[in-house]
Every structure is written in structure tokens, then in C-alpha cells.
């Protein structure tokens, strides 16, 4: 692997005698992992069913390493959202955020959603997950992953952290800043990053990282936990950022996390004037653990921290210009829409999946959502999803969404409305390609499952069947 000379020189200077081991590790195969989605399946049940050679990831109870040459991205369970493909080191930041069901959690740089889906699983469907990314294109992948994973309590925003900080001062129990970085830790996994790397990129990332942490601090409640992570090795984007942050924010301290074999300490000695506590940061090196390169710092905001000052600071900081077209407005649904949803529920479900919970039915353009409770006014942020997308309204009709199907449990749906396919049936791939199935169905909406895990809807119309698996998600015929 050919690497930029300045990258090699810098790493050799920092690592000294350790450098040859590090350099050799970069020539080895990258490590592949998957993480069970506990919203749908336990890791044990998943491992028992998947035909892959899975070995547990020591620091992520739901994570597994799978073998070289195996292709879990082609297994039907992947499309049912039973797991996320994520390399093992990337599972550490969300694990260390230590999210508990019912908390309010923010993932500030969330696309494409690896850590967001992990946080959603830790919440167990309770509490609130706000996921944000500034990149409009990357948001699409994020939304897709949340929907396939069956996440019902997430609000998705596509805005600058400065805007969010004005709406959510001292609001969250937990905040994750998985920052944009120069990606040195991913060179082995994604060699395209090698050509994108430069010292100018490092400098640009540092500016981003400081801004993100500043706003993240504002949005965290006193007593809350903030995790900062990158997938890069240089100390400028890691320990030096934490040193800068702690100088500016004396209300925070670095948390000492119990170590596991292979985890290395942060390096205060690589930062000018770095405080000894920086050793509490965690470095995952590819020559020390079975995973790619990662850096994680766990920070705690003092319980008595002055939140009024934070809130005032958020108000004073002028927000950047808006990211284009202002979002649609969230409004109450027309009465007939609520009635149509209730009618659909009565006809298709065994229990009040849509009406019997604390979430509020709202309309956002032509779409209907169940919005989590206790949210502040969101009209000032660029909103992508105000909650769980349960369908849309067209020509005076309610149509259920794929996001609804994928968040259902098979017991929610009347048995005669379920089309159960075994995972080795050709019909599974036919369904995922958008084809109709040669089956007699009840008129109306029918849920297709693989081994009892929902995939999406099939609609039986007079004389024809309609496959409602979204165009953008369909697989190509191989
Ligand atoms: N957490 C993600 C995951 O696990 O799938 C990966 C996040 S990636 C390392 C960093 C993300 O930060 C990118 O998706 C990028 O679009 C986003 N980003 C960059 N600058 C940002 C900013 N100022 N505010 C919010 N997000 C930003």
C-alpha cells in the first residue's frame, strides 16, 4: 500500500519503535464486522441462524467479526434489518456512550447511521434519538438505515449544529460526536481515502471538530455524557482537540473507562502542553486489536454545570445561513387522515400499533409520522423526519410505508395478512427485486416476511398484485 510521504513521516515520528508493526498491519486485510439489531433479534438468535463464521467483538456485546470472503450484505436478513455491517472498532464509541432506554440522545454527525442504529438499539424503542448530518446526500442513507432497522423514536435533521444548539440547549442526556476526520484509520478498509488525505484536510477537519464539540457541549444536560470519536490516528484531530475543549469547557472532565486488552491509552505526550488526563482517551490501533483505527474520548459534564450560560451562548452565536429550502411545516393531520390510519390499524393489526402509544400523529407534507413526545418547537431546524414515517396520503387515501412494515413485529399483523417466506426461497429475492409473487393474497395490504421478519408490503388489487418494496431499495438481478 502506497501512502503519502508526509503521513508516513508523521506516524513514524509519533510511533517510534512501534512504527514497523503499525505499517505492517496496514498491509493486512481489513477486518469485517456486523452488529445484531436488538430491536429485532438477539445476537445469540442471529448467530444461530446466519450461515457465516461469526466471532464476538470483545467490546460490543452485539457485534461479530465475520470471515473474509463471506457476503452478509446479500443475505435476506440484511434486508430485514437484522444486522448492520460495521467494522469492529467503529462499534466502540456508541458502546461507551452507555445509552439507557428512555434517555434523550443526540447523534450529531450521524450519516450513514452505523452508530445511530446502535444507539437506537440501546434505547430499545424508548426515549428519543435525534440524528443529524449536514450532508444532504448522506442523509438519504441514514434515513434508509434507520427505517430498515425499524427505529420508531428517531427525529432526523439535516442542519448545522449551530442551529440545533439554539433549539436544544441542555436537552440531551447523551451526545455522540463521531466527527468528520481525515480517515487515516480507514486507509486499509477504503484505500480511496489515501488519495483524499492531505495536511490541508487535517487542518479543515480540526476546524469542523472544534465547532461540533462546542455546540455538542451546549446541547448536553448537566451530568450528561459526551463521546467524541474519530477514525484517524494523528493527535491534532484527537488528543489536541480534547485538550482544546477541556481548556474552554472546565465544566467537563474526561472519564476513565475500564480498559480491555489491546486498547491503548491516549497520548498526552503527543500534544504541546497536553494534560496527563488525556491518557484516559482510548486508541484502537490496527496492530493491537482486531479492527481498524479509532480514537474515543468519553467526557462528562458536571452535574451542577451552568446551563443558562450555555443557552445564552447558543443564542448569541449567529447561526450560519440556512442549508437551502426551508423545511415543510409539521401540522396536525386532517381528521379524515387520523380516521384512515385508525381504520387501517383495525383491519390489519392485532393490536393498536399506531394509535395506542404516546407518540403524536402529525402530517409533514404528504407524509404521516408518529412523533415522539416532549420535543421542543422544531420549526427552526431543517427537518427530514419528525418521527416514525407510517405512510403517506394521496388522493384521499392513506398508504402505509415500508418504514411502518419494517418496524412491525409479525405478531402485530393479522396472520391471514402475512406472506411468510423462508430465507432460502427464490421468492425472497424476487420480492426484493420488486417483482410480484405467484400467490393468492387477501385483497388489500399484505406483509411479506422472511422467516417471520418483515420485509415490506404487497398490495392485492382487483386482478393484479403490486409490490410496494421501494424503488430505491430494490436489488438488481445478478
Ligand atoms: N457516525 C456515522 C456512522 O457511524 O455511520 C459516521 C459519521 S462520519 C465519520 C462524519 C459525518 O459528519 C459525515 O457524514 C459528514 O457528512 C458529517 N459532517 C461533517 N461536517 C458536519 C457538520 N458541521 N455538522 C454535522 N455533520 C457534519
Short mmCIF file of C-alpha atoms and ligand atoms in Angstrom, two decimals:
data_model
loop_
_atom_site.label_atom_id
_atom_site.label_comp_id
_atom_site.label_asym_id
_atom_site.label_seq_id
_atom_site.Cartn_x
_atom_site.Cartn_y
_atom_site.Cartn_z
CA UNK A 1 0.00 0.00 0.00
CA UNK A 2 1.48 3.32 -1.06
CA UNK A 3 0.93 6.09 1.49
CA UNK A 4 1.59 9.85 1.36
CA UNK A 5 5.14 10.54 2.45
CA UNK A 6 4.15 13.16 5.00
CA UNK A 7 1.67 10.71 6.57
CA UNK A 8 4.39 8.08 6.89
CA UNK A 9 6.91 10.55 8.33
CA UNK A 10 4.47 11.87 10.89
CA UNK A 11 3.37 8.43 12.03
CA UNK A 12 6.98 7.18 12.23
CA UNK A 13 7.85 10.19 14.39
CA UNK A 14 4.97 9.58 16.79
CA UNK A 15 5.14 5.82 16.97
CA UNK A 16 8.93 5.42 17.02
CA UNK A 17 9.90 1.76 17.60
CA UNK A 18 6.27 0.70 17.18
CA UNK A 19 6.05 2.06 13.66
CA UNK A 20 7.11 -1.10 11.74
CA UNK A 21 4.32 -3.13 13.42
CA UNK A 22 1.79 -0.43 12.58
CA UNK A 23 3.00 -0.19 8.99
CA UNK A 24 2.83 -3.94 8.55
CA UNK A 25 -0.73 -4.05 9.91
CA UNK A 26 -1.80 -1.60 7.20
CA UNK A 27 -0.76 -4.19 4.59
CA UNK A 28 -3.00 -6.87 6.15
CA UNK A 29 -6.65 -7.49 5.21
CA UNK A 30 -9.13 -5.15 6.87
CA UNK A 31 -11.45 -6.64 9.49
CA UNK A 32 -15.16 -7.03 8.66
CA UNK A 33 -17.91 -6.96 11.21
CA UNK A 34 -21.66 -6.99 11.66
CA UNK A 35 -23.79 -5.93 14.59
CA UNK A 36 -27.09 -7.56 15.53
CA UNK A 37 -30.06 -5.19 15.68
CA UNK A 38 -31.55 -5.86 19.10
CA UNK A 39 -34.73 -4.03 18.11
CA UNK A 40 -35.47 -7.16 16.04
CA UNK A 41 -33.29 -10.05 17.16
CA UNK A 42 -30.89 -11.07 19.91
CA UNK A 43 -27.24 -11.56 18.91
CA UNK A 44 -27.48 -15.19 20.03
CA UNK A 45 -30.52 -15.91 17.83
CA UNK A 46 -28.91 -14.13 14.89
CA UNK A 47 -25.62 -16.01 15.24
CA UNK A 48 -27.51 -19.30 15.42
CA UNK A 49 -29.33 -18.56 12.14
CA UNK A 50 -26.67 -16.90 9.99
CA UNK A 51 -24.53 -19.17 7.80
CA UNK A 52 -21.32 -17.21 8.50
CA UNK A 53 -18.28 -17.82 10.69
CA UNK A 54 -19.03 -15.29 13.43
CA UNK A 55 -16.75 -14.44 16.32
CA UNK A 56 -17.78 -11.98 19.06
CA UNK A 57 -16.30 -8.47 19.21
CA UNK A 58 -14.93 -8.16 22.78
CA UNK A 59 -16.10 -4.56 23.30
CA UNK A 60 -19.51 -4.71 21.62
CA UNK A 61 -21.94 -7.27 23.03
CA UNK A 62 -23.99 -7.33 19.80
CA UNK A 63 -21.02 -7.30 17.41
CA UNK A 64 -19.33 -10.07 15.46
CA UNK A 65 -16.33 -10.38 13.16
CA UNK A 66 -17.15 -12.40 10.05
CA UNK A 67 -14.83 -14.26 7.75
CA UNK A 68 -13.01 -12.91 4.68
CA UNK A 69 -14.91 -13.72 1.52
CA UNK A 70 -18.29 -14.02 3.27
CA UNK A 71 -21.07 -11.78 1.95
CA UNK A 72 -23.63 -10.90 4.64
CA UNK A 73 -24.76 -7.96 2.50
CA UNK A 74 -26.53 -10.47 0.23
CA UNK A 75 -28.39 -12.41 2.91
CA UNK A 76 -32.15 -11.74 3.20
CA UNK A 77 -31.79 -10.92 6.91
CA UNK A 78 -29.71 -7.90 5.92
CA UNK A 79 -32.72 -6.54 4.03
CA UNK A 80 -34.95 -7.30 7.02
CA UNK A 81 -32.67 -5.07 9.16
CA UNK A 82 -31.49 -7.82 11.48
CA UNK A 83 -27.92 -6.50 11.39
CA UNK A 84 -25.74 -3.61 10.32
CA UNK A 85 -22.38 -4.07 8.62
CA UNK A 86 -19.84 -2.24 10.73
CA UNK A 87 -16.17 -2.85 11.33
CA UNK A 88 -15.48 -3.75 14.98
CA UNK A 89 -13.58 -0.62 16.11
CA UNK A 90 -16.48 1.57 14.92
CA UNK A 91 -18.71 -0.22 17.44
CA UNK A 92 -16.81 1.24 20.40
CA UNK A 93 -17.97 4.91 20.54
CA UNK A 94 -21.69 4.10 20.83
CA UNK A 95 -20.92 1.34 23.35
CA UNK A 96 -19.06 3.84 25.53
CA UNK A 97 -21.86 6.40 25.32
CA UNK A 98 -23.65 3.94 27.63
CA UNK A 99 -27.16 4.77 26.47
CA UNK A 100 -30.09 3.56 28.62
CA UNK A 101 -33.69 3.03 27.46
CA UNK A 102 -35.76 6.20 27.86
CA UNK A 103 -32.91 8.71 27.53
CA UNK A 104 -32.68 11.64 25.12
CA UNK A 105 -29.77 11.02 22.79
CA UNK A 106 -28.21 13.12 20.02
CA UNK A 107 -26.01 11.76 17.23
CA UNK A 108 -24.69 14.98 15.75
CA UNK A 109 -22.81 13.59 12.71
CA UNK A 110 -24.84 10.51 12.06
CA UNK A 111 -24.76 9.55 8.37
CA UNK A 112 -24.84 6.83 7.17
CA UNK A 113 -26.11 5.62 10.53
CA UNK A 114 -23.79 2.90 11.84
CA UNK A 115 -23.62 4.40 15.28
CA UNK A 116 -27.17 5.81 15.13
CA UNK A 117 -28.65 2.33 14.63
CA UNK A 118 -26.52 1.10 17.53
CA UNK A 119 -27.80 3.94 19.75
CA UNK A 120 -31.39 3.21 18.67
CA UNK A 121 -30.97 -0.42 19.71
CA UNK A 122 -29.60 0.68 23.10
CA UNK A 123 -32.68 2.89 23.59
CA UNK A 124 -34.88 -0.13 22.94
CA UNK A 125 -37.60 1.98 21.32
CA UNK A 126 -37.97 4.23 24.39
CA UNK A 127 -36.87 7.83 24.80
CA UNK A 128 -35.69 9.98 21.91
CA UNK A 129 -32.93 9.77 19.33
CA UNK A 130 -32.17 12.91 17.34
CA UNK A 131 -29.89 12.13 14.41
CA UNK A 132 -28.32 14.87 12.35
CA UNK A 133 -25.95 15.23 9.45
CA UNK A 134 -25.06 18.33 7.50
CA UNK A 135 -24.64 16.46 4.23
CA UNK A 136 -27.94 16.32 2.26
CA UNK A 137 -26.93 13.29 0.17
CA UNK A 138 -25.61 11.25 3.08
CA UNK A 139 -28.88 11.86 4.92
CA UNK A 140 -30.65 9.53 2.47
CA UNK A 141 -28.52 6.56 3.51
CA UNK A 142 -29.06 7.49 7.14
CA UNK A 143 -32.84 7.55 6.77
CA UNK A 144 -32.78 4.26 4.86
CA UNK A 145 -30.75 2.55 7.58
CA UNK A 146 -32.99 3.82 10.37
CA UNK A 147 -36.10 2.66 8.50
CA UNK A 148 -34.74 -0.79 7.69
CA UNK A 149 -33.69 -1.17 11.32
CA UNK A 150 -37.21 -0.45 12.50
CA UNK A 151 -36.37 2.66 14.53
CA UNK A 152 -39.57 4.33 15.74
CA UNK A 153 -38.30 7.02 18.12
CA UNK A 154 -35.89 8.99 15.90
CA UNK A 155 -36.12 12.53 14.60
CA UNK A 156 -33.82 13.18 11.62
CA UNK A 157 -32.42 16.65 10.94
CA UNK A 158 -30.15 17.98 8.21
CA UNK A 159 -28.79 21.15 9.73
CA UNK A 160 -25.81 22.96 11.11
CA UNK A 161 -25.03 22.15 14.73
CA UNK A 162 -25.28 25.90 15.48
CA UNK A 163 -28.96 25.78 14.53
CA UNK A 164 -29.62 22.69 16.61
CA UNK A 165 -27.89 24.25 19.61
CA UNK A 166 -30.42 27.08 19.59
CA UNK A 167 -33.32 24.64 19.67
CA UNK A 168 -31.92 22.03 22.09
CA UNK A 169 -29.90 23.84 24.81
CA UNK A 170 -29.11 21.48 27.73
CA UNK A 171 -31.62 18.98 26.33
CA UNK A 172 -29.83 15.65 25.86
CA UNK A 173 -28.65 13.04 28.36
CA UNK A 174 -26.11 11.70 25.89
CA UNK A 175 -24.43 13.20 22.81
CA UNK A 176 -22.23 11.47 20.26
CA UNK A 177 -19.85 13.49 18.09
CA UNK A 178 -18.47 10.99 15.60
CA UNK A 179 -16.60 13.74 13.85
CA UNK A 180 -15.64 14.18 10.21
CA UNK A 181 -11.93 13.40 10.15
CA UNK A 182 -9.01 12.71 7.84
CA UNK A 183 -9.85 8.98 7.94
CA UNK A 184 -6.31 7.62 8.43
CA UNK A 185 -7.72 4.71 10.41
CA UNK A 186 -9.75 3.58 7.39
CA UNK A 187 -6.93 3.53 4.79
CA UNK A 188 -6.90 -0.27 4.89
CA UNK A 189 -10.67 -0.63 4.57
CA UNK A 190 -11.18 2.12 1.99
CA UNK A 191 -7.97 2.84 0.05
CA UNK A 192 -9.70 5.69 -1.83
CA UNK A 193 -9.24 7.72 1.36
CA UNK A 194 -5.48 7.62 0.87
CA UNK A 195 -5.70 9.91 -2.15
CA UNK A 196 -8.05 12.26 -0.35
CA UNK A 197 -5.66 12.68 2.58
CA UNK A 198 -3.57 15.85 2.90
CA UNK A 199 -2.31 18.13 5.63
CA UNK A 200 -4.86 20.70 4.43
CA UNK A 201 -7.61 18.14 5.05
CA UNK A 202 -6.32 17.61 8.59
CA UNK A 203 -6.47 21.38 9.18
CA UNK A 204 -10.02 21.60 7.78
CA UNK A 205 -11.18 18.71 9.96
CA UNK A 206 -9.74 20.36 13.09
CA UNK A 207 -11.91 23.43 12.47
CA UNK A 208 -15.01 21.28 12.00
CA UNK A 209 -14.28 19.19 15.07
CA UNK A 210 -13.93 22.23 17.34
CA UNK A 211 -17.23 23.69 16.15
CA UNK A 212 -19.04 20.39 16.57
CA UNK A 213 -17.80 19.89 20.12
CA UNK A 214 -18.68 23.43 21.12
CA UNK A 215 -22.28 23.02 20.02
CA UNK A 216 -22.50 19.49 21.39
CA UNK A 217 -21.47 20.83 24.80
CA UNK A 218 -24.33 23.34 24.69
CA UNK A 219 -26.89 20.66 23.92
CA UNK A 220 -25.81 18.31 26.72
CA UNK A 221 -27.61 18.41 30.08
CA UNK A 222 -25.55 18.91 33.23
CA UNK A 223 -24.46 15.46 34.35
CA UNK A 224 -24.71 14.18 30.76
CA UNK A 225 -22.14 12.19 28.80
CA UNK A 226 -20.46 13.27 25.57
CA UNK A 227 -18.45 10.88 23.42
CA UNK A 228 -16.06 12.27 20.81
CA UNK A 229 -14.66 9.84 18.26
CA UNK A 230 -12.69 9.82 15.04
CA UNK A 231 -11.27 7.16 12.76
CA UNK A 232 -7.91 8.86 12.41
CA UNK A 233 -4.52 8.48 14.07
CA UNK A 234 -2.94 11.94 14.22
CA UNK A 235 -3.07 13.67 17.63
CA UNK A 236 -4.10 17.03 16.13
CA UNK A 237 -7.63 15.69 15.50
CA UNK A 238 -7.69 13.63 18.68
CA UNK A 239 -5.93 14.45 21.97
CA UNK A 240 -5.26 18.06 20.88
CA UNK A 241 -8.97 18.61 20.22
CA UNK A 242 -9.83 17.24 23.64
CA UNK A 243 -7.14 19.44 25.25
CA UNK A 244 -8.56 22.49 23.45
CA UNK A 245 -12.09 21.53 24.50
CA UNK A 246 -11.24 20.98 28.18
CA UNK A 247 -9.47 24.35 28.35
CA UNK A 248 -12.56 26.06 27.03
CA UNK A 249 -15.01 23.93 28.99
CA UNK A 250 -13.87 23.44 32.57
CA UNK A 251 -17.34 22.06 33.32
CA UNK A 252 -16.28 18.83 31.55
CA UNK A 253 -13.93 16.07 32.61
CA UNK A 254 -12.50 13.04 30.87
CA UNK A 255 -13.99 9.78 32.14
CA UNK A 256 -11.68 6.89 32.92
CA UNK A 257 -13.15 3.86 31.17
CA UNK A 258 -12.24 0.31 32.27
CA UNK A 259 -9.78 -0.99 29.68
CA UNK A 260 -9.88 -4.13 27.60
CA UNK A 261 -6.87 -5.98 26.21
CA UNK A 262 -5.48 -4.19 23.17
CA UNK A 263 -6.97 -0.78 23.94
CA UNK A 264 -4.18 1.79 24.14
CA UNK A 265 -4.23 4.99 26.13
CA UNK A 266 -4.42 8.48 24.67
CA UNK A 267 -1.06 10.20 24.22
CA UNK A 268 -0.70 13.47 26.21
CA UNK A 269 2.97 13.47 25.21
CA UNK A 270 1.98 13.99 21.55
CA UNK A 271 0.28 17.30 22.35
CA UNK A 272 2.02 20.54 23.37
CA UNK A 273 1.04 21.17 26.98
CA UNK A 274 -1.28 18.16 26.98
CA UNK A 275 -2.68 17.37 30.42
CA UNK A 276 -1.93 13.87 31.83
CA UNK A 277 -5.67 13.02 31.88
CA UNK A 278 -5.55 12.77 28.07
CA UNK A 279 -4.24 9.26 28.72
CA UNK A 280 -7.88 8.44 29.61
CA UNK A 281 -8.74 8.64 25.90
CA UNK A 282 -8.75 5.33 24.05
CA UNK A 283 -6.84 4.49 20.92
CA UNK A 284 -7.60 1.40 18.88
CA UNK A 285 -4.65 0.58 16.63
CA UNK A 286 -4.84 -1.98 13.82
CA UNK A 287 -1.62 -3.62 15.08
CA UNK A 288 -3.11 -4.04 18.57
CA UNK A 289 -6.77 -5.05 18.07
CA UNK A 290 -8.85 -6.91 15.51
CA UNK A 291 -10.28 -3.79 13.92
CA UNK A 292 -9.42 -0.58 12.13
CA UNK A 293 -8.04 2.62 13.69
CA UNK A 294 -10.23 4.61 16.07
CA UNK A 295 -9.98 7.24 18.79
CA UNK A 296 -12.58 7.71 21.54
CA UNK A 297 -12.83 10.24 24.36
CA UNK A 298 -15.59 9.94 26.96
CA UNK A 299 -16.47 13.27 28.59
CA UNK A 300 -18.82 14.04 31.44
CA UNK A 301 -20.48 17.41 32.07
CA UNK A 302 -20.52 18.36 35.75
CA UNK A 303 -23.94 17.90 37.35
CA UNK A 304 -24.01 21.48 38.58
CA UNK A 305 -22.72 23.00 35.33
CA UNK A 306 -24.19 26.39 34.46
CA UNK A 307 -26.72 25.63 31.75
CA UNK A 308 -28.06 29.18 31.48
CA UNK A 309 -24.64 30.34 30.26
CA UNK A 310 -24.62 27.61 27.64
CA UNK A 311 -28.07 28.52 26.46
CA UNK A 312 -27.16 32.19 26.26
CA UNK A 313 -24.03 31.34 24.31
CA UNK A 314 -26.10 29.34 21.85
CA UNK A 315 -28.43 32.29 21.33
CA UNK A 316 -25.55 34.74 20.80
CA UNK A 317 -23.66 32.63 18.30
CA UNK A 318 -25.01 33.79 14.99
CA UNK A 319 -26.19 30.77 13.02
CA UNK A 320 -24.74 30.11 9.60
CA UNK A 321 -27.02 30.67 6.61
CA UNK A 322 -29.72 28.09 6.15
CA UNK A 323 -28.97 24.96 4.16
CA UNK A 324 -31.29 25.84 1.31
CA UNK A 325 -35.05 25.49 1.13
CA UNK A 326 -36.78 25.80 4.47
CA UNK A 327 -38.32 22.56 5.62
CA UNK A 328 -42.04 21.85 5.41
CA UNK A 329 -44.16 22.52 8.43
CA UNK A 330 -45.23 19.83 10.87
CA UNK A 331 -49.00 20.12 11.31
CA UNK A 332 -51.82 18.09 12.84
CA UNK A 333 -53.35 15.68 10.31
CA UNK A 334 -56.75 16.42 8.76
CA UNK A 335 -59.42 14.50 10.71
CA UNK A 336 -60.01 12.07 7.83
CA UNK A 337 -56.32 11.12 7.86
CA UNK A 338 -56.41 10.10 11.51
CA UNK A 339 -59.58 8.14 10.79
CA UNK A 340 -57.98 6.39 7.83
CA UNK A 341 -54.98 5.38 9.93
CA UNK A 342 -57.24 4.02 12.66
CA UNK A 343 -59.27 2.11 10.04
CA UNK A 344 -56.11 0.60 8.55
CA UNK A 345 -54.99 -0.44 12.00
CA UNK A 346 -58.31 -2.09 12.82
CA UNK A 347 -58.29 -4.02 9.53
CA UNK A 348 -54.71 -5.21 9.51
CA UNK A 349 -53.27 -5.30 13.01
CA UNK A 350 -53.91 -7.43 16.07
CA UNK A 351 -53.26 -4.54 18.47
CA UNK A 352 -53.12 -0.73 18.49
CA UNK A 353 -49.68 -0.34 16.95
CA UNK A 354 -50.40 3.15 15.62
CA UNK A 355 -52.97 4.68 17.92
CA UNK A 356 -52.15 3.11 21.27
CA UNK A 357 -48.93 4.87 22.18
CA UNK A 358 -47.56 8.16 23.46
CA UNK A 359 -46.50 9.37 20.01
CA UNK A 360 -48.49 12.03 18.19
CA UNK A 361 -49.78 11.59 14.66
CA UNK A 362 -48.52 14.53 12.57
CA UNK A 363 -48.51 15.49 8.95
CA UNK A 364 -45.33 16.69 7.21
CA UNK A 365 -46.14 17.49 3.61
CA UNK A 366 -47.91 14.47 2.16
CA UNK A 367 -46.49 12.14 4.76
CA UNK A 368 -47.76 10.99 8.12
CA UNK A 369 -45.48 10.43 11.10
CA UNK A 370 -45.77 9.36 14.69
CA UNK A 371 -43.74 11.98 16.52
CA UNK A 372 -42.01 11.22 19.83
CA UNK A 373 -43.32 13.17 22.85
CA UNK A 374 -41.74 16.13 24.68
CA UNK A 375 -39.97 17.71 21.73
CA UNK A 376 -39.22 21.43 21.59
CA UNK A 377 -40.55 23.54 18.71
CA UNK A 378 -38.72 22.21 15.64
CA UNK A 379 -39.84 24.85 13.16
CA UNK A 380 -36.37 26.50 13.15
CA UNK A 381 -34.44 23.38 12.11
CA UNK A 382 -34.20 21.69 8.76
CA UNK A 383 -36.23 18.61 9.49
CA UNK A 384 -36.08 15.45 7.40
CA UNK A 385 -38.17 13.10 9.55
CA UNK A 386 -40.22 14.34 12.53
CA UNK A 387 -40.54 10.76 13.80
CA UNK A 388 -41.58 7.32 12.55
CA UNK A 389 -42.82 7.53 8.95
CA UNK A 390 -46.01 5.46 8.93
CA UNK A 391 -47.30 6.33 5.47
CA UNK A 392 -48.50 8.99 3.11
CA UNK A 393 -51.75 10.43 1.89
CA UNK A 394 -52.62 10.53 -1.75
CA UNK A 395 -55.98 11.09 -3.46
CA UNK A 396 -57.82 11.00 -0.14
CA UNK A 397 -56.23 7.66 0.74
CA UNK A 398 -53.77 6.56 3.40
CA UNK A 399 -50.98 4.27 2.21
CA UNK A 400 -48.73 2.52 4.75
CA UNK A 401 -44.97 2.97 4.35
CA UNK A 402 -42.10 0.50 4.19
CA UNK A 403 -40.78 2.13 7.35
CA UNK A 404 -44.01 1.01 9.04
CA UNK A 405 -43.67 -2.54 7.73
CA UNK A 406 -40.06 -2.85 8.82
CA UNK A 407 -40.73 -1.67 12.37
CA UNK A 408 -43.57 -4.15 12.91
CA UNK A 409 -43.30 -7.41 14.73
CA UNK A 410 -45.01 -10.28 12.97
CA UNK A 411 -47.42 -10.65 15.90
CA UNK A 412 -48.71 -7.14 15.24
CA UNK A 413 -50.24 -8.22 11.96
CA UNK A 414 -53.27 -10.41 11.41
CA UNK A 415 -51.93 -13.86 10.44
CA UNK A 416 -54.02 -14.08 7.25
CA UNK A 417 -52.37 -10.86 6.04
CA UNK A 418 -48.83 -12.26 6.31
CA UNK A 419 -46.89 -13.90 3.48
CA UNK A 420 -44.15 -15.87 5.20
CA UNK A 421 -41.18 -16.78 3.03
CA UNK A 422 -38.26 -18.95 4.17
CA UNK A 423 -34.87 -17.27 3.77
CA UNK A 424 -33.72 -19.73 1.11
CA UNK A 425 -36.81 -19.22 -1.09
CA UNK A 426 -36.23 -17.66 -4.52
CA UNK A 427 -39.32 -15.57 -3.84
CA UNK A 428 -37.42 -13.51 -1.24
CA UNK A 429 -35.02 -12.14 -3.83
CA UNK A 430 -37.90 -11.78 -6.31
CA UNK A 431 -39.75 -9.64 -3.76
CA UNK A 432 -36.62 -7.54 -3.12
CA UNK A 433 -36.27 -7.01 -6.88
CA UNK A 434 -39.78 -5.54 -6.89
CA UNK A 435 -41.49 -8.46 -8.61
CA UNK A 436 -44.98 -9.75 -7.79
CA UNK A 437 -45.26 -13.18 -6.16
CA UNK A 438 -47.24 -16.06 -7.66
CA UNK A 439 -49.57 -16.32 -4.69
CA UNK A 440 -53.19 -15.71 -3.88
CA UNK A 441 -53.45 -12.88 -1.39
CA UNK A 442 -56.24 -11.21 0.55
CA UNK A 443 -57.48 -8.05 -1.17
CA UNK A 444 -55.63 -5.02 0.21
CA UNK A 445 -52.31 -4.86 2.08
CA UNK A 446 -50.27 -7.94 2.93
CA UNK A 447 -47.00 -8.10 4.86
CA UNK A 448 -44.13 -10.09 3.35
CA UNK A 449 -41.73 -11.62 5.88
CA UNK A 450 -38.56 -13.66 5.71
CA UNK A 451 -38.61 -16.30 8.46
CA UNK A 452 -41.15 -14.08 10.24
CA UNK A 453 -39.13 -10.82 9.95
CA UNK A 454 -40.97 -8.16 7.93
CA UNK A 455 -39.59 -7.00 4.58
CA UNK A 456 -42.41 -4.87 3.17
CA UNK A 457 -45.86 -4.71 1.65
CA UNK A 458 -47.61 -6.44 -1.23
CA UNK A 459 -50.91 -4.98 -2.30
CA UNK A 460 -53.60 -7.11 -3.90
CA UNK A 461 -55.72 -5.06 -6.29
CA UNK A 462 -58.52 -6.47 -8.46
CA UNK A 463 -56.74 -8.71 -10.96
CA UNK A 464 -53.18 -7.61 -10.12
CA UNK A 465 -50.64 -7.52 -7.39
CA UNK A 466 -48.44 -4.53 -6.54
CA UNK A 467 -45.01 -4.91 -4.97
CA UNK A 468 -44.51 -1.91 -2.66
CA UNK A 469 -40.83 -2.51 -1.93
CA UNK A 470 -39.38 0.98 -2.60
CA UNK A 471 -37.71 1.50 -5.99
CA UNK A 472 -34.60 2.96 -4.39
CA UNK A 473 -34.10 -0.10 -2.17
CA UNK A 474 -34.64 -2.76 -4.83
CA UNK A 475 -31.82 -5.14 -5.64
CA UNK A 476 -30.67 -5.82 -9.19
CA UNK A 477 -30.94 -9.23 -10.78
CA UNK A 478 -27.49 -10.85 -10.54
N1 LIG B 1 -21.50 8.37 12.66
C1 LIG B 1 -21.53 7.90 11.29
C2 LIG B 1 -21.73 6.41 11.29
O1 LIG B 1 -21.41 5.75 12.26
O2 LIG B 1 -22.25 5.88 10.28
C3 LIG B 1 -20.30 8.32 10.53
C4 LIG B 1 -20.09 9.79 10.57
S1 LIG B 1 -18.78 10.37 9.57
C5 LIG B 1 -17.40 9.91 10.46
C6 LIG B 1 -18.87 12.08 9.80
C7 LIG B 1 -20.11 12.73 9.29
O3 LIG B 1 -20.07 14.09 9.70
C8 LIG B 1 -20.27 12.75 7.79
O4 LIG B 1 -21.45 12.07 7.44
C9 LIG B 1 -20.39 14.24 7.43
O5 LIG B 1 -21.36 14.48 6.43
C10 LIG B 1 -20.80 14.83 8.76
N2 LIG B 1 -20.45 16.24 8.97
C11 LIG B 1 -19.38 16.95 8.51
N3 LIG B 1 -19.42 18.19 8.97
C12 LIG B 1 -20.52 18.29 9.75
C13 LIG B 1 -21.12 19.35 10.48
N4 LIG B 1 -20.57 20.54 10.54
N5 LIG B 1 -22.26 19.10 11.14
C14 LIG B 1 -22.84 17.88 11.11
N6 LIG B 1 -22.32 16.85 10.41
C15 LIG B 1 -21.17 17.06 9.74
#
